[in-house]
Tab-separated table of C-alpha atoms in Angstrom:
chain	number	residue	atom	x	y	z
A	160	TYR	CA	15.191	-3.945	31.056
A	161	PRO	CA	14.312	-5.552	34.407
A	162	ASN	CA	13.991	-2.205	36.213
A	163	ILE	CA	11.758	-0.486	33.695
A	164	GLU	CA	8.753	-0.360	36.024
A	165	ARG	CA	10.865	1.268	38.719
A	166	TYR	CA	11.948	3.997	36.321
A	167	LYS	CA	8.401	4.486	35.085
A	168	LYS	CA	7.206	4.817	38.657
A	169	LYS	CA	9.810	7.483	39.322
A	170	TRP	CA	8.879	9.317	36.129
A	171	LYS	CA	5.172	9.267	37.052
A	172	ALA	CA	5.971	10.697	40.477
A	173	ASN	CA	7.918	13.517	38.826
A	174	GLU	CA	5.023	14.104	36.444
A	175	LYS	CA	2.602	14.450	39.339
A	176	GLU	CA	4.837	17.044	40.990
A	177	ARG	CA	5.091	18.918	37.699
A	178	ASN	CA	1.319	18.890	37.188
A	179	ASP	CA	0.818	20.243	40.705
A	180	LYS	CA	3.275	23.000	39.862
A	181	LYS	CA	1.317	23.831	36.705
A	182	GLU	CA	-1.786	24.453	38.805
A	183	LEU	CA	0.125	27.136	40.703
A	184	VAL	CA	2.130	28.684	37.857
A	185	PHE	CA	0.002	28.536	34.689
A	186	ASN	CA	-2.556	31.240	33.907
A	187	GLY	CA	-6.135	30.162	33.252
A	188	ALA	CA	-6.027	30.023	29.445
A	189	LEU	CA	-2.669	28.242	29.418
A	190	LYS	CA	-3.895	25.764	32.005
A	191	THR	CA	-7.005	24.969	29.919
A	192	PHE	CA	-4.980	24.416	26.757
A	193	ASP	CA	-2.365	22.292	28.531
A	194	LYS	CA	-5.077	20.025	29.914
A	195	LYS	CA	-6.394	19.488	26.377
A	196	VAL	CA	-2.933	18.534	25.147
A	197	THR	CA	-2.468	16.185	28.092
A	198	ALA	CA	-5.874	14.599	27.458
A	199	TYR	CA	-4.921	13.915	23.842
A	200	ARG	CA	-1.599	12.362	24.839
A	201	LYS	CA	-3.452	10.112	27.269
A	202	LYS	CA	-5.952	9.194	24.509
A	203	LEU	CA	-8.841	10.773	26.432
A	204	ILE	CA	-9.851	12.939	23.458
A	205	SER	CA	-9.672	12.238	19.740
A	206	LEU	CA	-7.163	13.527	17.242
A	207	GLY	CA	-9.911	15.612	15.681
A	208	GLU	CA	-10.691	17.336	18.980
A	209	TYR	CA	-6.995	17.972	19.580
A	210	LEU	CA	-6.464	19.511	16.140
A	211	HIS	CA	-9.579	21.635	16.570
A	212	GLU	CA	-8.148	22.998	19.817
A	213	LEU	CA	-4.866	23.810	18.078
A	214	SER	CA	-6.645	25.603	15.247
A	215	ILE	CA	-8.688	27.909	17.450
A	216	ARG	CA	-5.607	28.817	19.513
A	217	THR	CA	-3.303	29.710	16.615
A	218	SER	CA	-3.203	31.771	13.437
A	219	GLY	CA	-0.750	29.676	11.445
A	220	VAL	CA	-1.625	28.088	8.100
A	221	ALA	CA	-1.559	24.290	8.290
A	222	THR	CA	-2.827	22.657	5.102
A	223	GLU	CA	-2.925	19.045	6.285
A	224	VAL	CA	-4.515	19.976	9.604
A	225	GLU	CA	-7.278	21.875	7.812
A	226	THR	CA	-7.840	18.970	5.416
A	227	PHE	CA	-8.141	16.597	8.352
A	228	ARG	CA	-10.536	18.933	10.143
A	229	SER	CA	-12.723	19.210	7.035
A	230	ALA	CA	-12.956	15.425	6.760
A	231	TRP	CA	-13.492	15.068	10.507
A	232	GLN	CA	-16.326	17.615	10.477
A	233	LEU	CA	-17.940	15.788	7.567
A	234	GLU	CA	-17.738	12.585	9.558
A	235	GLN	CA	-19.537	14.180	12.487
A	236	SER	CA	-22.381	15.320	10.237
A	237	LEU	CA	-22.962	12.144	8.228
A	238	ASP	CA	-26.071	10.034	8.789
A	239	TRP	CA	-24.623	6.595	8.129
A	240	ASP	CA	-27.949	4.806	7.699
A	241	ARG	CA	-28.975	7.405	5.139
A	242	VAL	CA	-25.646	7.039	3.324
A	243	GLN	CA	-26.290	3.329	2.927
A	244	ARG	CA	-29.841	3.864	1.651
A	245	GLU	CA	-28.730	6.488	-0.874
A	246	ARG	CA	-25.822	4.311	-1.933
A	247	SER	CA	-28.130	1.458	-2.916
A	248	LEU	CA	-30.522	3.774	-4.769
A	249	ALA	CA	-27.767	5.590	-6.664
A	250	LEU	CA	-25.964	2.430	-7.740
A	251	ASP	CA	-29.163	0.736	-8.811
A	252	ARG	CA	-29.897	3.780	-10.981
A	253	LEU	CA	-26.354	3.882	-12.361
A	254	VAL	CA	-26.061	0.264	-13.472
A	255	ARG	CA	-29.250	0.584	-15.527
A	256	VAL	CA	-27.629	3.138	-17.863
A	257	LEU	CA	-24.141	1.653	-18.248
A	258	THR	CA	-22.997	0.094	-21.507
A	259	LYS	CA	-21.556	-3.404	-21.504
A	260	GLY	CA	-18.026	-2.009	-21.781
A	261	GLU	CA	-18.603	0.453	-18.943
A	262	SER	CA	-20.047	-2.327	-16.822
A	263	GLN	CA	-17.005	-4.504	-17.390
A	264	GLU	CA	-14.626	-1.620	-16.635
A	265	LEU	CA	-16.397	-0.732	-13.410
A	266	MET	CA	-16.497	-4.374	-12.373
A	267	ALA	CA	-12.742	-4.632	-12.988
A	268	GLN	CA	-12.153	-1.524	-10.887
A	269	GLY	CA	-14.336	-2.967	-8.131
A	270	VAL	CA	-12.280	-6.160	-8.089
A	271	ALA	CA	-9.029	-4.159	-8.116
A	272	TYR	CA	-10.259	-2.084	-5.195
A	273	ARG	CA	-11.281	-5.164	-3.211
A	274	THR	CA	-7.878	-6.768	-3.746
A	275	GLY	CA	-6.045	-3.611	-2.689
A	276	THR	CA	-4.460	-2.773	-6.050
A	277	LEU	CA	-6.653	0.307	-6.557
A	278	PRO	CA	-6.577	2.937	-3.789
A	279	HIS	CA	-9.644	4.493	-2.176
A	280	SER	CA	-9.149	7.858	-3.832
A	281	GLN	CA	-8.898	6.509	-7.367
A	282	PHE	CA	-11.850	4.139	-7.029
A	283	TYR	CA	-14.179	6.686	-5.465
A	284	GLY	CA	-12.943	9.466	-7.752
A	285	ASN	CA	-13.666	7.356	-10.836
A	286	LEU	CA	-17.062	6.422	-9.470
A	287	ARG	CA	-17.965	10.059	-8.848
A	288	LYS	CA	-17.011	10.934	-12.448
A	289	LEU	CA	-19.084	8.021	-13.723
A	290	PHE	CA	-22.146	9.265	-11.844
A	291	SER	CA	-21.689	12.667	-13.493
A	292	ASN	CA	-21.018	11.352	-17.009
A	293	LYS	CA	-24.028	9.034	-16.986
A	294	GLY	CA	-26.470	11.683	-15.805
A	295	VAL	CA	-26.898	10.415	-12.250
A	296	PRO	CA	-26.486	13.664	-10.274
A	297	LEU	CA	-25.100	13.213	-6.798
A	298	SER	CA	-27.147	16.241	-5.772
A	299	ASP	CA	-30.060	13.782	-5.685
A	300	TYR	CA	-28.128	11.814	-3.058
A	301	PRO	CA	-26.581	14.449	-0.732
A	302	SER	CA	-25.479	12.027	1.983
A	303	LEU	CA	-23.698	9.797	-0.521
A	304	ARG	CA	-22.127	12.894	-2.116
A	305	ASP	CA	-20.782	14.039	1.249
A	306	TYR	CA	-19.523	10.548	1.986
A	307	LEU	CA	-17.553	10.417	-1.269
A	308	GLN	CA	-16.045	13.814	-0.502
A	309	TYR	CA	-15.201	12.597	3.000
A	310	VAL	CA	-13.362	9.534	1.680
A	311	LEU	CA	-11.415	11.519	-0.909
A	312	LEU	CA	-10.368	14.115	1.674
A	313	SER	CA	-9.181	11.477	4.127
A	314	GLU	CA	-7.190	9.682	1.447
A	315	SER	CA	-5.395	12.899	0.491
A	316	ILE	CA	-3.971	13.511	3.976
A	317	LYS	CA	-0.204	13.086	4.332
A	318	PRO	CA	0.211	11.737	7.891
A	319	ASP	CA	3.857	12.717	8.397
A	320	GLN	CA	3.148	16.299	7.332
A	321	LEU	CA	-0.044	16.358	9.427
A	322	PHE	CA	1.790	15.595	12.653
A	323	LYS	CA	4.635	17.953	11.775
A	324	GLU	CA	2.093	20.756	11.383
A	325	ALA	CA	0.334	19.741	14.599
A	326	ASN	CA	3.598	19.937	16.558
A	327	ALA	CA	4.310	23.391	15.147
A	328	LEU	CA	0.805	24.611	16.029
A	329	GLU	CA	1.092	23.204	19.543
A	330	LYS	CA	4.351	25.076	20.106
A	331	GLU	CA	2.826	28.273	18.708
A	332	ALA	CA	-0.175	27.948	21.020
A	333	TYR	CA	2.018	27.496	24.092
A	334	ASP	CA	4.142	30.497	23.062
A	335	ARG	CA	1.073	32.696	22.601
A	336	LEU	CA	-0.541	31.687	25.890
A	337	ALA	CA	2.538	31.892	28.139
A	338	ARG	CA	2.831	35.264	29.903
A	339	SER	CA	5.770	34.806	32.251
A	340	GLU	CA	9.247	33.335	32.163
A	341	LYS	CA	8.246	30.797	34.819
A	342	GLU	CA	5.448	29.551	32.587
A	343	ARG	CA	7.793	29.228	29.614
A	344	GLU	CA	10.370	27.334	31.652
A	345	LEU	CA	7.715	24.941	32.919
A	346	ILE	CA	6.415	24.373	29.379
A	347	VAL	CA	9.912	23.390	28.217
A	348	GLU	CA	10.404	21.185	31.269
A	349	ALA	CA	7.071	19.448	30.665
A	350	ARG	CA	7.937	18.826	27.010
A	351	GLN	CA	11.250	17.256	27.974
A	352	SER	CA	9.494	15.066	30.518
A	353	TYR	CA	6.976	13.984	27.874
A	354	LEU	CA	9.830	12.849	25.634
A	355	VAL	CA	11.434	10.970	28.526
A	356	GLY	CA	8.133	9.177	29.132
A	357	LYS	CA	8.038	8.066	25.514
A	358	LEU	CA	11.671	7.002	25.787
A	359	LEU	CA	10.703	4.694	28.647
A	360	ASP	CA	7.966	3.208	26.460
A	361	PHE	CA	10.359	2.901	23.495
A	362	SER	CA	7.746	4.829	21.512
A	363	LEU	CA	9.631	7.906	20.304
A	364	THR	CA	9.178	8.739	16.639
A	365	LYS	CA	12.219	9.551	14.537
A	366	GLU	CA	11.422	13.265	14.841
A	367	GLU	CA	10.899	13.020	18.601
A	368	TRP	CA	14.179	11.153	18.991
A	369	GLU	CA	15.982	13.949	17.135
A	370	GLU	CA	14.297	16.498	19.404
A	371	TYR	CA	15.173	14.437	22.476
A	372	LYS	CA	18.863	14.374	21.537
A	373	LYS	CA	18.964	18.169	21.474
A	374	VAL	CA	17.685	18.570	25.035
A	375	ARG	CA	19.681	15.879	26.823
A	376	GLY	CA	22.426	16.652	29.312
A	377	ALA	CA	26.149	16.589	28.492
A	378	GLN	CA	26.600	13.254	30.265
A	379	SER	CA	23.916	11.590	28.174
A	380	VAL	CA	24.922	8.826	25.798
A	381	VAL	CA	23.414	10.726	22.876
A	382	ARG	CA	25.941	13.525	23.405
A	383	ARG	CA	28.841	11.175	22.813
A	384	ARG	CA	29.970	10.332	19.292
A	385	ASN	CA	32.201	7.316	19.910
A	386	ILE	CA	29.920	4.748	21.504
A	387	GLN	CA	30.611	1.091	22.121
A	388	TYR	CA	27.251	-0.260	20.995
A	389	SER	CA	27.713	-3.523	22.873
A	390	ASN	CA	28.181	-1.673	26.152
A	391	HIS	CA	24.930	-0.961	27.973
A	392	ALA	CA	26.398	1.394	30.556
A	393	LEU	CA	24.994	1.552	34.059
A	394	ARG	CA	25.684	5.245	34.556
A	395	THR	CA	22.653	7.501	34.748
A	396	THR	CA	21.649	10.611	32.871
A	397	ASP	CA	20.414	13.853	34.359
A	398	TYR	CA	16.943	12.305	34.546
A	399	GLY	CA	18.229	9.343	36.516
A	400	LEU	CA	17.617	6.942	33.643
A	401	PRO	CA	19.962	4.133	32.569
A	402	LEU	CA	21.820	4.826	29.379
A	403	SER	CA	20.491	1.591	27.916
A	404	PHE	CA	17.188	3.329	27.147
A	405	GLU	CA	19.007	5.807	24.945
A	406	SER	CA	21.317	3.120	23.606
A	407	PHE	CA	18.236	1.352	22.249
A	408	TYR	CA	17.781	4.210	19.798
A	409	ARG	CA	21.488	4.577	19.126
A	410	HIS	CA	21.547	0.930	18.117
A	411	ALA	CA	18.669	1.683	15.747
A	412	GLU	CA	20.710	4.487	14.190
A	413	ALA	CA	23.698	2.166	13.873
A	414	ARG	CA	21.495	-0.247	11.940
A	415	ASP	CA	20.739	2.550	9.448
A	416	GLN	CA	24.368	2.582	8.329
A	417	ALA	CA	24.655	-1.211	8.389
A	418	MET	CA	21.570	-1.630	6.202
A	419	ALA	CA	22.793	1.030	3.771
A	420	GLU	CA	26.194	-0.683	3.502
A	421	ASN	CA	24.602	-4.092	2.950
A	422	LEU	CA	22.233	-2.671	0.346
A	423	LEU	CA	25.032	-1.065	-1.670
A	424	ALA	CA	27.098	-4.252	-1.438
A	425	ALA	CA	24.165	-6.331	-2.699
A	426	ILE	CA	23.523	-3.921	-5.581
A	427	GLU	CA	27.149	-4.167	-6.681
A	428	LYS	CA	27.394	-7.928	-6.207
A	429	HIS	CA	24.292	-8.716	-8.260
A	430	ASP	CA	24.562	-5.737	-10.629
A	431	ALA	CA	20.970	-5.011	-9.655
A	432	LYS	CA	18.916	-2.576	-11.692
A	433	VAL	CA	15.940	-2.617	-9.331
A	434	THR	CA	16.312	-3.273	-5.613
A	435	VAL	CA	13.723	-3.492	-2.841
A	436	LEU	CA	14.726	-2.854	0.768
A	437	VAL	CA	12.126	-3.604	3.438
A	438	ALA	CA	12.768	-1.671	6.649
A	439	GLY	CA	10.767	-0.003	9.383
A	440	GLY	CA	9.777	3.595	8.710
A	441	PHE	CA	11.949	4.778	11.601
A	442	HIS	CA	14.989	3.828	9.519
A	443	SER	CA	14.010	5.353	6.169
A	444	LYS	CA	15.538	8.809	6.613
A	445	GLY	CA	18.695	7.430	8.192
A	446	ILE	CA	19.234	4.928	5.386
A	447	GLN	CA	18.677	7.630	2.784
A	448	HIS	CA	21.227	9.806	4.575
A	449	TYR	CA	23.898	7.116	4.491
A	450	LEU	CA	23.146	6.272	0.877
A	451	PHE	CA	23.106	9.733	-0.589
A	452	ASP	CA	24.066	12.593	1.704
A	453	GLU	CA	27.343	14.307	0.814
A	454	THR	CA	28.479	14.108	4.448
A	455	SER	CA	27.818	10.373	4.656
A	456	PRO	CA	30.862	8.190	5.429
A	457	LEU	CA	29.671	5.760	2.741
A	458	ARG	CA	30.791	8.224	0.088
A	459	THR	CA	34.315	6.889	0.427
A	460	THR	CA	33.604	3.210	1.077
A	461	ASP	CA	34.157	0.445	-1.458
A	462	HIS	CA	30.436	0.305	-2.140
A	463	GLY	CA	29.721	4.024	-2.129
A	464	PRO	CA	29.349	6.398	-5.087
A	465	ARG	CA	32.619	6.669	-6.990
A	466	THR	CA	32.720	10.381	-7.789
A	467	GLN	CA	31.464	13.546	-6.186
A	468	SER	CA	29.178	14.175	-9.154
A	469	GLU	CA	27.310	11.022	-8.203
A	470	VAL	CA	26.598	12.233	-4.700
A	471	ARG	CA	23.882	14.683	-5.667
A	472	SER	CA	20.310	14.286	-4.498
A	473	PRO	CA	19.166	10.742	-5.345
A	474	TRP	CA	15.488	11.460	-5.288
A	475	SER	CA	13.894	11.315	-8.696
A	476	VAL	CA	10.740	10.438	-6.779
A	477	VAL	CA	10.379	10.546	-3.012
A	478	ARG	CA	6.826	10.907	-1.686
A	479	GLY	CA	5.817	12.541	-4.939
A	480	GLN	CA	8.472	15.294	-4.796
A	481	PRO	CA	10.353	15.568	-8.132
A	482	ASP	CA	14.068	16.342	-8.361
A	483	ASN	CA	15.418	16.944	-11.846
A	484	ARG	CA	19.100	16.761	-10.934
A	485	GLU	CA	21.118	13.798	-12.169
A	486	ALA	CA	21.738	11.062	-9.619
A	487	PRO	CA	22.996	7.463	-9.523
A	488	TYR	CA	19.777	6.124	-8.004
A	489	SER	CA	16.074	6.839	-7.935
A	490	VAL	CA	14.268	6.156	-4.669
A	491	VAL	CA	10.609	5.551	-3.970
A	492	SER	CA	9.670	5.499	-0.283
A	493	PHE	CA	6.547	3.367	0.120
A	494	ILE	CA	4.518	2.971	3.306
A	495	PRO	CA	2.312	-0.156	3.296
A	496	LYS	CA	-1.111	-0.426	4.823
A	497	ILE	CA	-1.236	-1.282	8.541
A	498	THR	CA	-4.800	-1.746	9.707
A	499	LYS	CA	-4.454	-3.060	13.248
A	500	LEU	CA	-1.988	-3.408	16.094
A	501	ASP	CA	-1.424	-6.745	17.779
A	502	LYS	CA	-1.304	-5.232	21.261
A	503	ALA	CA	-4.358	-3.622	22.806
A	504	THR	CA	-2.334	-1.088	24.784
A	505	GLY	CA	1.210	0.189	24.985
A	506	SER	CA	3.840	0.123	22.291
A	507	ASP	CA	5.556	-2.848	20.797
A	508	TYR	CA	8.697	-2.713	18.703
A	509	LEU	CA	7.213	-3.341	15.279
A	510	SER	CA	4.215	-1.040	15.665
A	511	VAL	CA	6.449	1.767	16.885
A	512	PHE	CA	8.945	1.626	14.041
A	513	ALA	CA	6.862	0.301	11.159
A	514	GLN	CA	5.328	3.582	10.008
A	515	GLU	CA	7.201	6.382	11.727
A	516	LYS	CA	4.616	6.331	14.508
A	517	THR	CA	1.742	7.927	12.668
A	518	PRO	CA	-1.435	6.454	14.154
A	519	LEU	CA	-3.642	8.324	11.680
A	520	GLU	CA	-2.474	6.383	8.639
A	521	LYS	CA	-2.784	3.105	10.547
A	522	LEU	CA	-6.484	3.867	10.841
A	523	PHE	CA	-7.568	5.584	7.653
A	524	LYS	CA	-5.774	3.299	5.204
A	525	GLY	CA	-6.976	-0.203	4.532
A	526	GLU	CA	-10.230	-1.943	3.818
A	527	THR	CA	-10.897	-2.659	7.475
A	528	LEU	CA	-12.082	0.938	7.775
A	529	PHE	CA	-15.259	0.054	5.957
A	530	LEU	CA	-18.060	-2.164	7.177
A	531	PRO	CA	-17.644	-5.850	6.344
A	532	PRO	CA	-19.189	-6.663	2.949
A	533	PRO	CA	-22.605	-8.370	3.076
A	534	ARG	CA	-22.708	-12.064	2.337
A	535	TRP	CA	-23.592	-13.135	-1.171
A	536	THR	CA	-27.101	-14.538	-0.886
A	537	ALA	CA	-29.565	-15.891	-3.410
A	538	VAL	CA	-31.809	-12.901	-2.779
A	539	LEU	CA	-29.035	-10.425	-3.511
A	540	LEU	CA	-27.934	-12.285	-6.614
A	541	ALA	CA	-31.478	-12.331	-7.887
A	542	ARG	CA	-31.922	-8.607	-7.283
A	543	PHE	CA	-28.645	-7.302	-8.696
A	544	HIS	CA	-26.299	-8.624	-11.314
A	545	LEU	CA	-22.613	-9.138	-10.575
A	546	LEU	CA	-21.547	-5.588	-11.394
A	547	ALA	CA	-24.033	-3.915	-9.086
A	548	GLN	CA	-23.040	-6.208	-6.240
A	549	ALA	CA	-19.321	-5.547	-6.710
A	550	VAL	CA	-19.819	-1.801	-6.518
A	551	ILE	CA	-22.230	-1.904	-3.587
A	552	VAL	CA	-19.846	-4.057	-1.578
A	553	ASN	CA	-17.074	-1.545	-2.096
A	554	LEU	CA	-19.162	1.436	-1.065
A	555	ASN	CA	-20.247	0.115	2.309
A	556	PRO	CA	-19.470	3.164	4.484
A	557	LYS	CA	-17.970	3.441	7.925
A	558	PRO	CA	-16.466	6.377	9.866
A	559	ILE	CA	-12.729	6.722	9.348
A	560	PHE	CA	-11.734	9.031	12.205
A	561	ILE	CA	-14.314	7.960	14.789
A	562	ARG	CA	-11.773	5.732	16.603
A	563	LEU	CA	-9.068	8.396	16.864
């Protein structure tokens, strides 16, 4: 894409003209809200501030947004030095009343947590129960109590649902604040331009790409069904962009079908009972469509399901949602921990597609969200036995949302 900077420059010029137009067309309340949304998109305000703005502007019920806001508000109120002091006092008190078996169990859980085999929520939930069962009331340690609640809330958030709710609230807020047809037209135009900007950065999420396809012009590549994927056409769309930008995503969709075909072929060839497919999160829904949807062309391929009765919903478990209908496969969609991006700014291919572009989960999952564990010193070993140290290391607190 040798001309990408030229297209970005043109897009930025169009954005400036559109922002100038907003100053003339938008009413005061709409203008204030739009500037907040723009600030969030430019990373000038945090996710928490953005969601707070959405909540006060709308009346809709958004469970994940409210859970995030509760955790975010707890974060703002926590005294981190006090949390650390109370943590040491509470754990010192706890280990004095544990039996040998309880000590060994807690030590095993601490090791499992450190190695990543035990999630935050389970470790901290078990620890909170242990405090209660052994007569160590967390009410004596209010900062530590709030911290444990904060961690459990953050772990419970479903990032994909969070951003889906946020998008719905943002649309509702714009609809409520717009008073004229000109304002509504400019809101739609600005949204389309925002998607084009992300297209130029190759940073559209799967959901944004689907939205983008619905608003493109008739001459756009995404409006055409029969595409030669090797042909990066030089014609332009109604935004003056080369079709190769859109073809990038169409190629990604083509890979969905190819991966599904290869997976089914491998299952049949090896008579596999359990199969693991590693693919970027952008591809997960597309692959599932080609594997199991009744409209999928793979239904009639050599490697597809053999009868219509086998083409029912495949999900015995998908993101915790049960489906009791019979199916030829059971699918578990698993999103691994991603705790840092290699690039300081911008979007690179793997970070964009690896987790369906949900920055929140990149930040609040993973041990890097907590302060580095203290070094094992002779003084520490003399003061606490191995169990106490293992637990204290794992409870070293650090804000989860502060970097958003």
